[in-house]
PDB file of C-alpha atoms in Angstrom:
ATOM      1  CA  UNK Z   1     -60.300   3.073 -30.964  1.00 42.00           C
ATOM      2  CA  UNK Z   2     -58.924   0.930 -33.500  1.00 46.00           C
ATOM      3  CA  UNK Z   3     -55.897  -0.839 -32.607  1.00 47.00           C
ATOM      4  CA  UNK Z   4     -53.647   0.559 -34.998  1.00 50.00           C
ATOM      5  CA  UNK Z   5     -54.255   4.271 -34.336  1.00 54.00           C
ATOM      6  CA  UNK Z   6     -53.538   3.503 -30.848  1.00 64.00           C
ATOM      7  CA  UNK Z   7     -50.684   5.995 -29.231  1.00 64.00           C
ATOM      8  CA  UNK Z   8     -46.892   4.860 -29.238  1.00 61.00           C
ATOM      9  CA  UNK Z   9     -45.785   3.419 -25.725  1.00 65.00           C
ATOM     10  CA  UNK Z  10     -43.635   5.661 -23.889  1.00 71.00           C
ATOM     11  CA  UNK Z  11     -39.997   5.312 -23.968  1.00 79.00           C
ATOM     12  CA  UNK Z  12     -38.707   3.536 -21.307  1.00 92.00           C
ATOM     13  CA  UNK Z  13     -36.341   4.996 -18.930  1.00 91.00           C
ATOM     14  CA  UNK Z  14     -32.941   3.503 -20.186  1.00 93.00           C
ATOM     15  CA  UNK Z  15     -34.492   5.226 -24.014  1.00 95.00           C
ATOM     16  CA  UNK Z  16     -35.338   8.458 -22.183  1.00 96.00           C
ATOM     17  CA  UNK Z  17     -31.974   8.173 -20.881  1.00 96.00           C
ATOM     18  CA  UNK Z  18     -30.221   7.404 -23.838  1.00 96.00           C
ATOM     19  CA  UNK Z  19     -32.303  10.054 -25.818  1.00 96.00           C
ATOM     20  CA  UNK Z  20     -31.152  12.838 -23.452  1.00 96.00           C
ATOM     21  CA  UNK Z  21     -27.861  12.076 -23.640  1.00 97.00           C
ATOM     22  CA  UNK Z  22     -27.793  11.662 -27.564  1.00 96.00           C
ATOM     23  CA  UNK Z  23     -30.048  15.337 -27.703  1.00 97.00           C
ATOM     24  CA  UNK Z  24     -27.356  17.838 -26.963  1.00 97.00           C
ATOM     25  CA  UNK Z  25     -25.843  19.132 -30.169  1.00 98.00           C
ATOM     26  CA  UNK Z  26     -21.833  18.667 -30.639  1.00 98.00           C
ATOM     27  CA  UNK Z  27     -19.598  20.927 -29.032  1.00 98.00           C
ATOM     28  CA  UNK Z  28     -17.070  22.593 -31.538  1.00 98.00           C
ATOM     29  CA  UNK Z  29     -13.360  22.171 -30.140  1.00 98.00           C
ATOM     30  CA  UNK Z  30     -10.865  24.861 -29.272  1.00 98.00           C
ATOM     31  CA  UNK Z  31      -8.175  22.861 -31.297  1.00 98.00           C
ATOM     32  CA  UNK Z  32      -7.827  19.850 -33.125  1.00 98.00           C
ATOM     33  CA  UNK Z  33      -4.609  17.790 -33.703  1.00 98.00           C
ATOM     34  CA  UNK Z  34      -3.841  14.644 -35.327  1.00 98.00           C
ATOM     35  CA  UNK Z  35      -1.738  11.567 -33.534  1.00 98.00           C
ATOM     36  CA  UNK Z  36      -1.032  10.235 -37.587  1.00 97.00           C
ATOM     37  CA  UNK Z  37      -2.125  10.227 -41.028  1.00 97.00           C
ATOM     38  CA  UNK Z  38      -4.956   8.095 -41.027  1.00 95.00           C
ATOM     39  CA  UNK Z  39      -8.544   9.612 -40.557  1.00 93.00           C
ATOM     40  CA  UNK Z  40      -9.943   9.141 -37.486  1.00 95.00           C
ATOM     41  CA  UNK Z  41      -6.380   9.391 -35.755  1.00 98.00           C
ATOM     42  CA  UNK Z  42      -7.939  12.733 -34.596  1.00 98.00           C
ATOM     43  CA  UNK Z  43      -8.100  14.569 -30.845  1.00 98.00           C
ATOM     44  CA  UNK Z  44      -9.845  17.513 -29.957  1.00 98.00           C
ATOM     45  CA  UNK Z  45      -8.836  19.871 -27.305  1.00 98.00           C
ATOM     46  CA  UNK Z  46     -10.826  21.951 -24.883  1.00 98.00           C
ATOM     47  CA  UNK Z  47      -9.250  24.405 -22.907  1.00 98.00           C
ATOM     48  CA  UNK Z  48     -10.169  25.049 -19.456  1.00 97.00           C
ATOM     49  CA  UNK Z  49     -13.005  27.346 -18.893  1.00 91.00           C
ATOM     50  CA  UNK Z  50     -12.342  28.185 -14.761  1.00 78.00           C
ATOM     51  CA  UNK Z  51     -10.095  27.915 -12.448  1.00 74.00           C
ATOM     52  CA  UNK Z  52     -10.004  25.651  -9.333  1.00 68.00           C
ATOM     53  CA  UNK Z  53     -10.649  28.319  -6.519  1.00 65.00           C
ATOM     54  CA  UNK Z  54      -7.260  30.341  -5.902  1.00 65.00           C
ATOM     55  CA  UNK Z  55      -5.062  27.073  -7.580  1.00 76.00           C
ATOM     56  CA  UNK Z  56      -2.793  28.924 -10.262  1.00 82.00           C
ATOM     57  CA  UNK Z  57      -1.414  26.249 -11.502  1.00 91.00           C
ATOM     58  CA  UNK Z  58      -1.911  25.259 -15.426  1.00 96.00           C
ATOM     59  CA  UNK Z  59      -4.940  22.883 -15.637  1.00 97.00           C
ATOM     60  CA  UNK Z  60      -4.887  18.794 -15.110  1.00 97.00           C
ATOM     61  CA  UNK Z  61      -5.117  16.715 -18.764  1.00 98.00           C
ATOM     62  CA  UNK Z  62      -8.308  14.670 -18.995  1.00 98.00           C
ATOM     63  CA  UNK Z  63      -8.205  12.463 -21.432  1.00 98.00           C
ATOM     64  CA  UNK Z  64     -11.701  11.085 -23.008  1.00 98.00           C
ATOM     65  CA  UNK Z  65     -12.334   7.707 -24.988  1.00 99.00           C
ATOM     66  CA  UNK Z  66     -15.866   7.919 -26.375  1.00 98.00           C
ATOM     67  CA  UNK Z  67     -17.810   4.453 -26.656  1.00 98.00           C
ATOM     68  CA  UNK Z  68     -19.949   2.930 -29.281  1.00 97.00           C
ATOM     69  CA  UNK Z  69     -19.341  -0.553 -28.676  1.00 97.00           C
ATOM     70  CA  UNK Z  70     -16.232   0.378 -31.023  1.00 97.00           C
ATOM     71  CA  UNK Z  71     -18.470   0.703 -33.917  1.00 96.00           C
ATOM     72  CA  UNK Z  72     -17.676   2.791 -36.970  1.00 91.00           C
ATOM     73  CA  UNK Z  73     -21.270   4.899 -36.834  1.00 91.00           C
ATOM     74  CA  UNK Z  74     -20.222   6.199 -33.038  1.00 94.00           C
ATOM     75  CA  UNK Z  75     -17.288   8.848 -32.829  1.00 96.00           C
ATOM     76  CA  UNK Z  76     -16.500  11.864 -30.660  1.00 98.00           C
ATOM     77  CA  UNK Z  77     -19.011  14.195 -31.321  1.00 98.00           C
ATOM     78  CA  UNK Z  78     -21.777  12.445 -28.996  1.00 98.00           C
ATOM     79  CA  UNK Z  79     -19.227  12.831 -26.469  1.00 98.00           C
ATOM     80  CA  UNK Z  80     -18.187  16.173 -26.788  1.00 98.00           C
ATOM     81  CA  UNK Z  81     -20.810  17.505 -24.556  1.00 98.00           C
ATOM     82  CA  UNK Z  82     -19.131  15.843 -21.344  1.00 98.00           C
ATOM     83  CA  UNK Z  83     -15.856  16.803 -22.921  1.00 98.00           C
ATOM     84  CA  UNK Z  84     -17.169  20.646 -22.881  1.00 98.00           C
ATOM     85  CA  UNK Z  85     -18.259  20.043 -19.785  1.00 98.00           C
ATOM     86  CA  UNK Z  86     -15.494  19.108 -18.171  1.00 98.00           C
ATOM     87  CA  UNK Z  87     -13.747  22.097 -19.923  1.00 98.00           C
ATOM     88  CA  UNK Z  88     -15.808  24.550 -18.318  1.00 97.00           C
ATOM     89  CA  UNK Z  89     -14.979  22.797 -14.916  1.00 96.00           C
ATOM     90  CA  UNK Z  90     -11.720  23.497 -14.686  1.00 96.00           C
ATOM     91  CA  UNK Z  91      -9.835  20.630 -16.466  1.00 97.00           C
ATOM     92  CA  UNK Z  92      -8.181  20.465 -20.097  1.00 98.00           C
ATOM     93  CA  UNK Z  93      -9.750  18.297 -22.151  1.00 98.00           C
ATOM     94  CA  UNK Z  94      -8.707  16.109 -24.859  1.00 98.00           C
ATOM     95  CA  UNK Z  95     -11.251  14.047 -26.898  1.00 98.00           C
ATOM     96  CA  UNK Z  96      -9.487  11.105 -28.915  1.00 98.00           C
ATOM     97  CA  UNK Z  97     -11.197   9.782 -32.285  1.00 98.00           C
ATOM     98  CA  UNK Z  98      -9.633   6.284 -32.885  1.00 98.00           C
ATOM     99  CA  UNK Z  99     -10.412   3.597 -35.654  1.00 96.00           C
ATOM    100  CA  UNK Z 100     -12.954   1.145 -35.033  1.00 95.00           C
ATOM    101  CA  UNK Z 101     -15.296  -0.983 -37.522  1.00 87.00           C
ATOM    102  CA  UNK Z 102     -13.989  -3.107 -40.039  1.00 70.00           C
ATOM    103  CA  UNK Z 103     -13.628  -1.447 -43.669  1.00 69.00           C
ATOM    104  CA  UNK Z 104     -16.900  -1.791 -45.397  1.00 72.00           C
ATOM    105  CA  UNK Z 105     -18.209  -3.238 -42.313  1.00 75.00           C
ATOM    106  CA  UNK Z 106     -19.673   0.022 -40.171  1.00 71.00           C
ATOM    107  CA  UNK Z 107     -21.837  -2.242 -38.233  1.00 84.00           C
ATOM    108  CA  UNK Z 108     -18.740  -4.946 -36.975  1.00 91.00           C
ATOM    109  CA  UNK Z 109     -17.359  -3.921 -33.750  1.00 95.00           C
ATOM    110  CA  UNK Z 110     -13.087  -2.919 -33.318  1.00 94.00           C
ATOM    111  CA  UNK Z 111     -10.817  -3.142 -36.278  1.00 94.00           C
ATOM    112  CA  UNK Z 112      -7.872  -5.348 -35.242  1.00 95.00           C
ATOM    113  CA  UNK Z 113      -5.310  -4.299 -34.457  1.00 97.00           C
ATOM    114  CA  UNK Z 114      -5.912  -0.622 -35.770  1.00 97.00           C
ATOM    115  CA  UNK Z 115      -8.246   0.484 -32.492  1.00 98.00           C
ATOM    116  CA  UNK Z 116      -5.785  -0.757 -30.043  1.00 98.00           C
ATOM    117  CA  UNK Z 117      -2.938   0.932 -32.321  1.00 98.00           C
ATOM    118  CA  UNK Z 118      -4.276   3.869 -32.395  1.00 98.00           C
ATOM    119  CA  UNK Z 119      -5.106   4.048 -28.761  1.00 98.00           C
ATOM    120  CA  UNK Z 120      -2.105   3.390 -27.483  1.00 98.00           C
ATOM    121  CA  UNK Z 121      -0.566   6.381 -30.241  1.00 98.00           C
ATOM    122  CA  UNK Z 122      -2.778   8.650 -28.547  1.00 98.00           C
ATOM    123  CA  UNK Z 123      -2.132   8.435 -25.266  1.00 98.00           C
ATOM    124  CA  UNK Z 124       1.675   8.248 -25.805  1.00 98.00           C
ATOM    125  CA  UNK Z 125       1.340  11.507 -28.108  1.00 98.00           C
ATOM    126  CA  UNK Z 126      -1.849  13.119 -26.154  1.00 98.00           C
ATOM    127  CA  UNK Z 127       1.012  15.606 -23.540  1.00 96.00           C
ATOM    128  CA  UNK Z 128       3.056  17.090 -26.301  1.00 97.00           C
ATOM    129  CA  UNK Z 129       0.122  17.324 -28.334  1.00 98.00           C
ATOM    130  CA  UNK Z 130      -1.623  18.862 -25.002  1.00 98.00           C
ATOM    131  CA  UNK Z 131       0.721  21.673 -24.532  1.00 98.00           C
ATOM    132  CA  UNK Z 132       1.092  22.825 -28.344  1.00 98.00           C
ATOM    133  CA  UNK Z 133      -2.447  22.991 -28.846  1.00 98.00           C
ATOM    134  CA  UNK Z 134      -3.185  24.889 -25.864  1.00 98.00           C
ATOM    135  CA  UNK Z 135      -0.116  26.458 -24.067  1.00 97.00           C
ATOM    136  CA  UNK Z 136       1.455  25.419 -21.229  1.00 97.00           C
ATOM    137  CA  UNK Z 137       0.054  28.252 -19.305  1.00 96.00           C
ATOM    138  CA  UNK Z 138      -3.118  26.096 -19.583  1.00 97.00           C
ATOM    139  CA  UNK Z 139      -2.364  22.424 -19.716  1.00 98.00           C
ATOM    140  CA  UNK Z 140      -0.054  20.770 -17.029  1.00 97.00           C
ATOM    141  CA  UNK Z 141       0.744  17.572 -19.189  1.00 96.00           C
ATOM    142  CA  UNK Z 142       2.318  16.084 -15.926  1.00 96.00           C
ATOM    143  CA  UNK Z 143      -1.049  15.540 -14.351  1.00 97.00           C
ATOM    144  CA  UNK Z 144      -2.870  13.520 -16.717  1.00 98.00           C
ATOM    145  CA  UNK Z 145      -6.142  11.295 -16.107  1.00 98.00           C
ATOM    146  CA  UNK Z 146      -8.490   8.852 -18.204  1.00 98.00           C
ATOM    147  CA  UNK Z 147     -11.686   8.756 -18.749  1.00 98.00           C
ATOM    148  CA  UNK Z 148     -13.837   6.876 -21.021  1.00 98.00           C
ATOM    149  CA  UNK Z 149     -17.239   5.316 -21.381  1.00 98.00           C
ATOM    150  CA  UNK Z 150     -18.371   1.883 -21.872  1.00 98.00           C
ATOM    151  CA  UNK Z 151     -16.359   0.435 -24.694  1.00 98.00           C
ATOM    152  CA  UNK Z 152     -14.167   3.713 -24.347  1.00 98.00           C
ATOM    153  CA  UNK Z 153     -14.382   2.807 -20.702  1.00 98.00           C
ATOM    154  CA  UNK Z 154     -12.474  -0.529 -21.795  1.00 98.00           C
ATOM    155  CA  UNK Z 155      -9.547   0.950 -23.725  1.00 98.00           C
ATOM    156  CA  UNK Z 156      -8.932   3.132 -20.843  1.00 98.00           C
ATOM    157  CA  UNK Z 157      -8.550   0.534 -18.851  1.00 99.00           C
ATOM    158  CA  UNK Z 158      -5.967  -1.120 -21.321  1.00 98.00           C
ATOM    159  CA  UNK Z 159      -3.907   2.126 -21.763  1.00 98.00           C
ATOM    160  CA  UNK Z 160      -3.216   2.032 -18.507  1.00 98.00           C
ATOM    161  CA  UNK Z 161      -2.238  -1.300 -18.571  1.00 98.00           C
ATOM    162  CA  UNK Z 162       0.453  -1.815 -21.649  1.00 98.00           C
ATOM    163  CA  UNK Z 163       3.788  -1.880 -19.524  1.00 98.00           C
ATOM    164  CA  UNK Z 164       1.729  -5.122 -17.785  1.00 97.00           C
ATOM    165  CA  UNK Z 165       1.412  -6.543 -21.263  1.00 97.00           C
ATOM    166  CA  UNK Z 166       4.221  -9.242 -22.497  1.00 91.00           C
ATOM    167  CA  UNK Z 167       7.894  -7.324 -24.007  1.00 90.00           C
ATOM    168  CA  UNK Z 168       6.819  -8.960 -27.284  1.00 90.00           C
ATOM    169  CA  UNK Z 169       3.281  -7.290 -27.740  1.00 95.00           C
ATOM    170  CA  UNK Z 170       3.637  -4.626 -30.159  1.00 96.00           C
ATOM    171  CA  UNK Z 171       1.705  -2.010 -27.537  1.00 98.00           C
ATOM    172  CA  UNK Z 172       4.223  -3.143 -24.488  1.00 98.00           C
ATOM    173  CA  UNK Z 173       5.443   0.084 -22.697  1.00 96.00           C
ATOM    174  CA  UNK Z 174       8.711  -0.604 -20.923  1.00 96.00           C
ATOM    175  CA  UNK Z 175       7.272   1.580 -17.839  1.00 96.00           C
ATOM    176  CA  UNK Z 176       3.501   2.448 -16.246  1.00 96.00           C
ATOM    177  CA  UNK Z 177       1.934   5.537 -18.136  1.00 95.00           C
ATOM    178  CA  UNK Z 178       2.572   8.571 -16.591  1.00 94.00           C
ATOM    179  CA  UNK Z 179      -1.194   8.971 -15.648  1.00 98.00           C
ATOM    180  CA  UNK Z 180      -2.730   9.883 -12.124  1.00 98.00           C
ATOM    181  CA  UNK Z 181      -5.389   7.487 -12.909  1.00 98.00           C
ATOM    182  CA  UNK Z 182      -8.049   6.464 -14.824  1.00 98.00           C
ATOM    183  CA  UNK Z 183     -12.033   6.902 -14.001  1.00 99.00           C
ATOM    184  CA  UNK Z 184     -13.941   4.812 -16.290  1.00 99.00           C
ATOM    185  CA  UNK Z 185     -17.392   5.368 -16.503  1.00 99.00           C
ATOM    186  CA  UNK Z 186     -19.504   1.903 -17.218  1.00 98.00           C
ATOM    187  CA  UNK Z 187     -16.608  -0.257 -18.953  1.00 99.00           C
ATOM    188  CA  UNK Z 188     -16.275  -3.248 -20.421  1.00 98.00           C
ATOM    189  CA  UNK Z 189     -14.139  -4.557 -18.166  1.00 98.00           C
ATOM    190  CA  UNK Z 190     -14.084  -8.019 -17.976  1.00 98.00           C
ATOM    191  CA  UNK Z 191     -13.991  -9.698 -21.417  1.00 98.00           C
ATOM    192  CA  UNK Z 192     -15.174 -13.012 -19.871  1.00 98.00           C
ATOM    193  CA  UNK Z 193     -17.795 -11.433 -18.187  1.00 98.00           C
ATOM    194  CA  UNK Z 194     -19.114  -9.084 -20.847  1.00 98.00           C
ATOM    195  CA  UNK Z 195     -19.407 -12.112 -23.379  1.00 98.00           C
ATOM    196  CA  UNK Z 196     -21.046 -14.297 -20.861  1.00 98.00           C
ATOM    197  CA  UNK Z 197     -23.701 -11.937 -20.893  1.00 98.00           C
ATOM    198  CA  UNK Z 198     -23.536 -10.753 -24.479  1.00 97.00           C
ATOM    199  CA  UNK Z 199     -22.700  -6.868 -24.159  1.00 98.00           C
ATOM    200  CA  UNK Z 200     -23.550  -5.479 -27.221  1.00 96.00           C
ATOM    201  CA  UNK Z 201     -24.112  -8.657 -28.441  1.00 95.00           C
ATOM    202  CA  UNK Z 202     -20.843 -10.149 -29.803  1.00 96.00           C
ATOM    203  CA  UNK Z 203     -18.717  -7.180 -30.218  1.00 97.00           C
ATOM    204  CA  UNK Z 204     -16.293  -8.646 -28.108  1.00 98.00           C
ATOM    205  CA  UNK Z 205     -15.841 -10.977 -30.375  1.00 97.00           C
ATOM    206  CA  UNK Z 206     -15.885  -8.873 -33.178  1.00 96.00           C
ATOM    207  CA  UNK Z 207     -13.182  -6.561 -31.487  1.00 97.00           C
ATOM    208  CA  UNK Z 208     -10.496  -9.563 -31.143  1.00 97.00           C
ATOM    209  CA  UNK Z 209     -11.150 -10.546 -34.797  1.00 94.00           C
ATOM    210  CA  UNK Z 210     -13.709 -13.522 -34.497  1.00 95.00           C
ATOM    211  CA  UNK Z 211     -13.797 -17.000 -32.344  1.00 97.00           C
ATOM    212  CA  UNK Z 212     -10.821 -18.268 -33.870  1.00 97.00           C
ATOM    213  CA  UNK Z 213      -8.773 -15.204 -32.037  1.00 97.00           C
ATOM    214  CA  UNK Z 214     -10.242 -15.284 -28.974  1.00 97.00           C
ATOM    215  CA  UNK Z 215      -7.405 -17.305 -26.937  1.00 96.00           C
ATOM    216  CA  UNK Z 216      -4.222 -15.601 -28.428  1.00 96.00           C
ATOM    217  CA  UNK Z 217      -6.004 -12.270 -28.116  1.00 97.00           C
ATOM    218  CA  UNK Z 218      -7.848 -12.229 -25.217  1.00 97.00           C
ATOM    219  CA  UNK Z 219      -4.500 -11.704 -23.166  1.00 96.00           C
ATOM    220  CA  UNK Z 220      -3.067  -8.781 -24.586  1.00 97.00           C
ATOM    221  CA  UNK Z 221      -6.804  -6.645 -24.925  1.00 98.00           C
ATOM    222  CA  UNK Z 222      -8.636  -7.906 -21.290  1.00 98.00           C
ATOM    223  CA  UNK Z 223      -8.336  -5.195 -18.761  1.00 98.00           C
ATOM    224  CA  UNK Z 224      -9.068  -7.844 -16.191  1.00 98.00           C
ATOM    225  CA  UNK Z 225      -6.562 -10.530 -17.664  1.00 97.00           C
ATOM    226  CA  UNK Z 226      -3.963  -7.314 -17.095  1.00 98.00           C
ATOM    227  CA  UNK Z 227      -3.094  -7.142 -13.622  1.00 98.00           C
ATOM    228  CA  UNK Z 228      -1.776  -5.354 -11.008  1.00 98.00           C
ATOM    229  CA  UNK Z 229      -0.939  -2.403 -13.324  1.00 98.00           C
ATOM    230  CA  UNK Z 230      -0.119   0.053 -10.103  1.00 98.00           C
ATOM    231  CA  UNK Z 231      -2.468   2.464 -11.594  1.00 98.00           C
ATOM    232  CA  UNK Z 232      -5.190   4.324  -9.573  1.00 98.00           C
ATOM    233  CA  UNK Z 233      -8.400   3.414 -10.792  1.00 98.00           C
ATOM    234  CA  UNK Z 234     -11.955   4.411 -10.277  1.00 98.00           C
ATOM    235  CA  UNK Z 235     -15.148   2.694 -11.663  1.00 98.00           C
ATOM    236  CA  UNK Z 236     -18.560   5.024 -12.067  1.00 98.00           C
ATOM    237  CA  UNK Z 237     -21.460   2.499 -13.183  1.00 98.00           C
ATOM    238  CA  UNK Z 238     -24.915   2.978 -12.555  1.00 98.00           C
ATOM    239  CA  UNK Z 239     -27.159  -0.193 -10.884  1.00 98.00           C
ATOM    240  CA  UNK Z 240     -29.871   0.129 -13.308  1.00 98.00           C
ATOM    241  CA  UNK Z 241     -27.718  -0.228 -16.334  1.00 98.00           C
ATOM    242  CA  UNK Z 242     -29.238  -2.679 -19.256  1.00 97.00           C
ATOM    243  CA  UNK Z 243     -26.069  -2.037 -21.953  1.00 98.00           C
ATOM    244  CA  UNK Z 244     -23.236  -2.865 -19.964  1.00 98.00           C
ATOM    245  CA  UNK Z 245     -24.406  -4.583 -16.423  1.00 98.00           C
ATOM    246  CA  UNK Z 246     -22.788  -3.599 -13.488  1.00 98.00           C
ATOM    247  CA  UNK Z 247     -21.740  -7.530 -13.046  1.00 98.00           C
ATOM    248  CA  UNK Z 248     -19.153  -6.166 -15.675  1.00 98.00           C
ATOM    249  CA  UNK Z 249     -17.561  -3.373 -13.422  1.00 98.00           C
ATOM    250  CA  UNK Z 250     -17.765  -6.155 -10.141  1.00 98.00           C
ATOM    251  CA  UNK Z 251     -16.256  -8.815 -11.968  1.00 98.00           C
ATOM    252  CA  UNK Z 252     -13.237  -6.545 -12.783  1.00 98.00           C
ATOM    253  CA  UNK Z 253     -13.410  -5.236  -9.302  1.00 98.00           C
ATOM    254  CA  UNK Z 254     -12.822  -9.287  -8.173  1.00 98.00           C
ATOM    255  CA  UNK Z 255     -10.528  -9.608 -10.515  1.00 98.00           C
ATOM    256  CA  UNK Z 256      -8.498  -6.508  -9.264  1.00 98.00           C
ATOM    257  CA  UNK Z 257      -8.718  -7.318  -5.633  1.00 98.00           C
ATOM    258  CA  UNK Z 258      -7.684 -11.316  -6.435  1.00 98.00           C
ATOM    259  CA  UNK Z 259      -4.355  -9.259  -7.872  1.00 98.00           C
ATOM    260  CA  UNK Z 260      -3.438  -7.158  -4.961  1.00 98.00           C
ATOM    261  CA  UNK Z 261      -5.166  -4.124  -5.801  1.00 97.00           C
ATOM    262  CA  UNK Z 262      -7.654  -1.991  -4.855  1.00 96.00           C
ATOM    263  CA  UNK Z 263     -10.476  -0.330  -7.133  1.00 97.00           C
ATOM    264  CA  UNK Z 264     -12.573   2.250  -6.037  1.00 98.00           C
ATOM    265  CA  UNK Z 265     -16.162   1.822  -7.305  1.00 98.00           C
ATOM    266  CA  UNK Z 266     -18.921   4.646  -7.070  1.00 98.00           C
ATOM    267  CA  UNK Z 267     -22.103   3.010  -7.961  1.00 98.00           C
ATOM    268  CA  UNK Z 268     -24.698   4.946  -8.905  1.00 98.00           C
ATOM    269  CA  UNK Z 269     -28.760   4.032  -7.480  1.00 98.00           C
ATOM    270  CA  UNK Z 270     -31.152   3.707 -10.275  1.00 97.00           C
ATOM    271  CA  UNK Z 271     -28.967   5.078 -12.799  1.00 98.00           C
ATOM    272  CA  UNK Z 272     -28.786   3.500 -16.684  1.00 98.00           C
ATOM    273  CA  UNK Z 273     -25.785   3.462 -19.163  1.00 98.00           C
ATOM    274  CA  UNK Z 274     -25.902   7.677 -20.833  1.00 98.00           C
ATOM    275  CA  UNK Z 275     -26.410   9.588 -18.078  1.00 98.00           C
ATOM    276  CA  UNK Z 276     -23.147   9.438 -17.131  1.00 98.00           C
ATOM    277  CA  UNK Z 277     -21.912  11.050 -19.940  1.00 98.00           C
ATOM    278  CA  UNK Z 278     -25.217  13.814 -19.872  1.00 98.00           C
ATOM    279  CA  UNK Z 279     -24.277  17.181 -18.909  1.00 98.00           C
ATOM    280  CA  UNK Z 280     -27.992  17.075 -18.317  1.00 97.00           C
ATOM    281  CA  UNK Z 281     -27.722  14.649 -15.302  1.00 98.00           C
ATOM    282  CA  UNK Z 282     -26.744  14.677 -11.669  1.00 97.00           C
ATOM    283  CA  UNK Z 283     -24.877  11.500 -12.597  1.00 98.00           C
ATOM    284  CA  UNK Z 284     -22.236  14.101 -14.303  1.00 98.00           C
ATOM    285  CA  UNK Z 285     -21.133  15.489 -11.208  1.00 97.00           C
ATOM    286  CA  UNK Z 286     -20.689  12.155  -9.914  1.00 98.00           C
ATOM    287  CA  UNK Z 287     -18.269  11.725 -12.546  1.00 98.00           C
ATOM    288  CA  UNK Z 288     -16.922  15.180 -12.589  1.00 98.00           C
ATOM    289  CA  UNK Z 289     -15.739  14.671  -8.214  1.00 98.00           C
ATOM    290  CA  UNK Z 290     -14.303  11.266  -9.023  1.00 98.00           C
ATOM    291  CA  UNK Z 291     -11.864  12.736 -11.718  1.00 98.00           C
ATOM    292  CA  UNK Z 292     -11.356  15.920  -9.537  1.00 97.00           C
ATOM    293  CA  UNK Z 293     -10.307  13.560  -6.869  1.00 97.00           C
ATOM    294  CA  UNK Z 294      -7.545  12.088  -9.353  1.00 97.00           C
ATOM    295  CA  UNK Z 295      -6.530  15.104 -11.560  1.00 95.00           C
ATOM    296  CA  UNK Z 296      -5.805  17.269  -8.425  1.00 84.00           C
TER     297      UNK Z 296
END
């Protein structure tokens, strides 16, 4: 046979993976509320589903940060499956759209210093917005957890982190986030790590604005340049992941540990980057006990 009629190669696993995880179709929300007048300054809310065995209390706030590498083409809707998910175990969901790409630039990663504005709006506006969308019956805006993935996974991280930041930085809370914790699933972590080994190529770099930003910026954005926060945090990575190595996650975990604090780390054997966020996967439930263990 000639060689061009040949067959395709299979996909490799981390494609199979990702192509799973990219195959479910969106999940519409219960409600949708906006955080300001811009856009993408968006969250969707899913109410809880069940109940947590004979618990009658209104359900725990889990707050998601989809990734993309903080890309303009990547938004909420790929991860609205895990956000449904989630619903229909028991937990309140609330998916946050945020800015990211550089007008006219879809393919440049973060739009400085929109994302991180818009971020930090969220989170601060994500309980009253919580309880109006979906009762108070339902939502206990008290008990509040985060959760994103990969780059989403990173601003997590730094939500949790803004009353470390310096009094003059325009995101500085005066006091930790009322959060139980935050469970991020593959982050970027580590700034210095992740460009070391170019995750998603430079978009790192692209995030802070270009080279010429990286040393004023790097400070005020680096999860692991903002420590102790007092925060309980859990990292979910799996060891076979290509987009965002686990090196990221351990070098955070150092980082943490060099600071005085603890992170727990579930690492999962032989899984990639998108099955964490697959409803599809065992990887899910993974994720699903290590926010239960938080939230409740």
């Amino acid at each position: 046979m000639a060689a061009d009629s040949a067959a395709p190669p299979p996909p490799s696993a981390a494609e199979a993976e990702e192509a799973s995880a990219f195959g479910h179709a969106p999940v519409p929300a219960d409600a949708t509320a906006r955080y300001g007048d811009q856009e993408r300054q968006l969250v969707d809310f899913y109410r809880p589903r069940a109940t947590r065995g004979a618990d009658p209390r209104p359900a725990p706030l889990v707050a998601v940060l989809h990734g993309g590498a903080w890309r303009a083409p990547y938004d909420r809707a790929h991860i609205s499956p895990l956000a449904a998910h989630l619903a229909a175990q028991g937990f309140a969901v609330a998916s946050v759209e945020y800015r990211t790409g550089a007008p006219g630039q879809a393919a440049v990663a973060g739009r400085w210093p929109d994302t991180f504005d818009d971020v930090a709006a969220a989170v601060d506006a994500l309980p009253e917005l919580a309880v109006q969308a979906l009762g108070a019956d339902l939502v206990d805006p008290r008990r509040v957890v985060l959760t994103g993935h990969s780059a989403g996974g990173h601003l997590a991280l730094w939500a949790a982190a803004r009353h470390v930041l310096p009094p003059g930085s325009r995101w500085h809370r005066p006091s930790p986030p009322p959060l139980r914790g935050v469970v991020a699933l593959a982050p970027i972590a580590d700034f210095t790590s992740a460009m070391r080994l170019r995750v998603c190529s430079v978009a790192v770099i692209e995030l802070l604005g270009g080279p010429d930003h990286l040393t004023a910026r790097l400070p005020h954005t680096d999860p692991a340049a903002l420590l102790p926060t007092g925060i309980p945090v859990t990292i979910v990575h799996g060891t076979t992941d290509i987009d965002v190595p686990p090196q990221v996650s351990q070098s955070f975990a150092r980082a943490a540990a060099a600071a005085g604090e603890e992170v727990v780390t579930a690492w999962l054997p032989d899984v990639g980057h998108f099955p964490l966020i697959d409803p599809a996967t065992p990887a899910v439930s993974a994720v699903t006990d290590e926010i239960a263990q938080l939230a409740w």
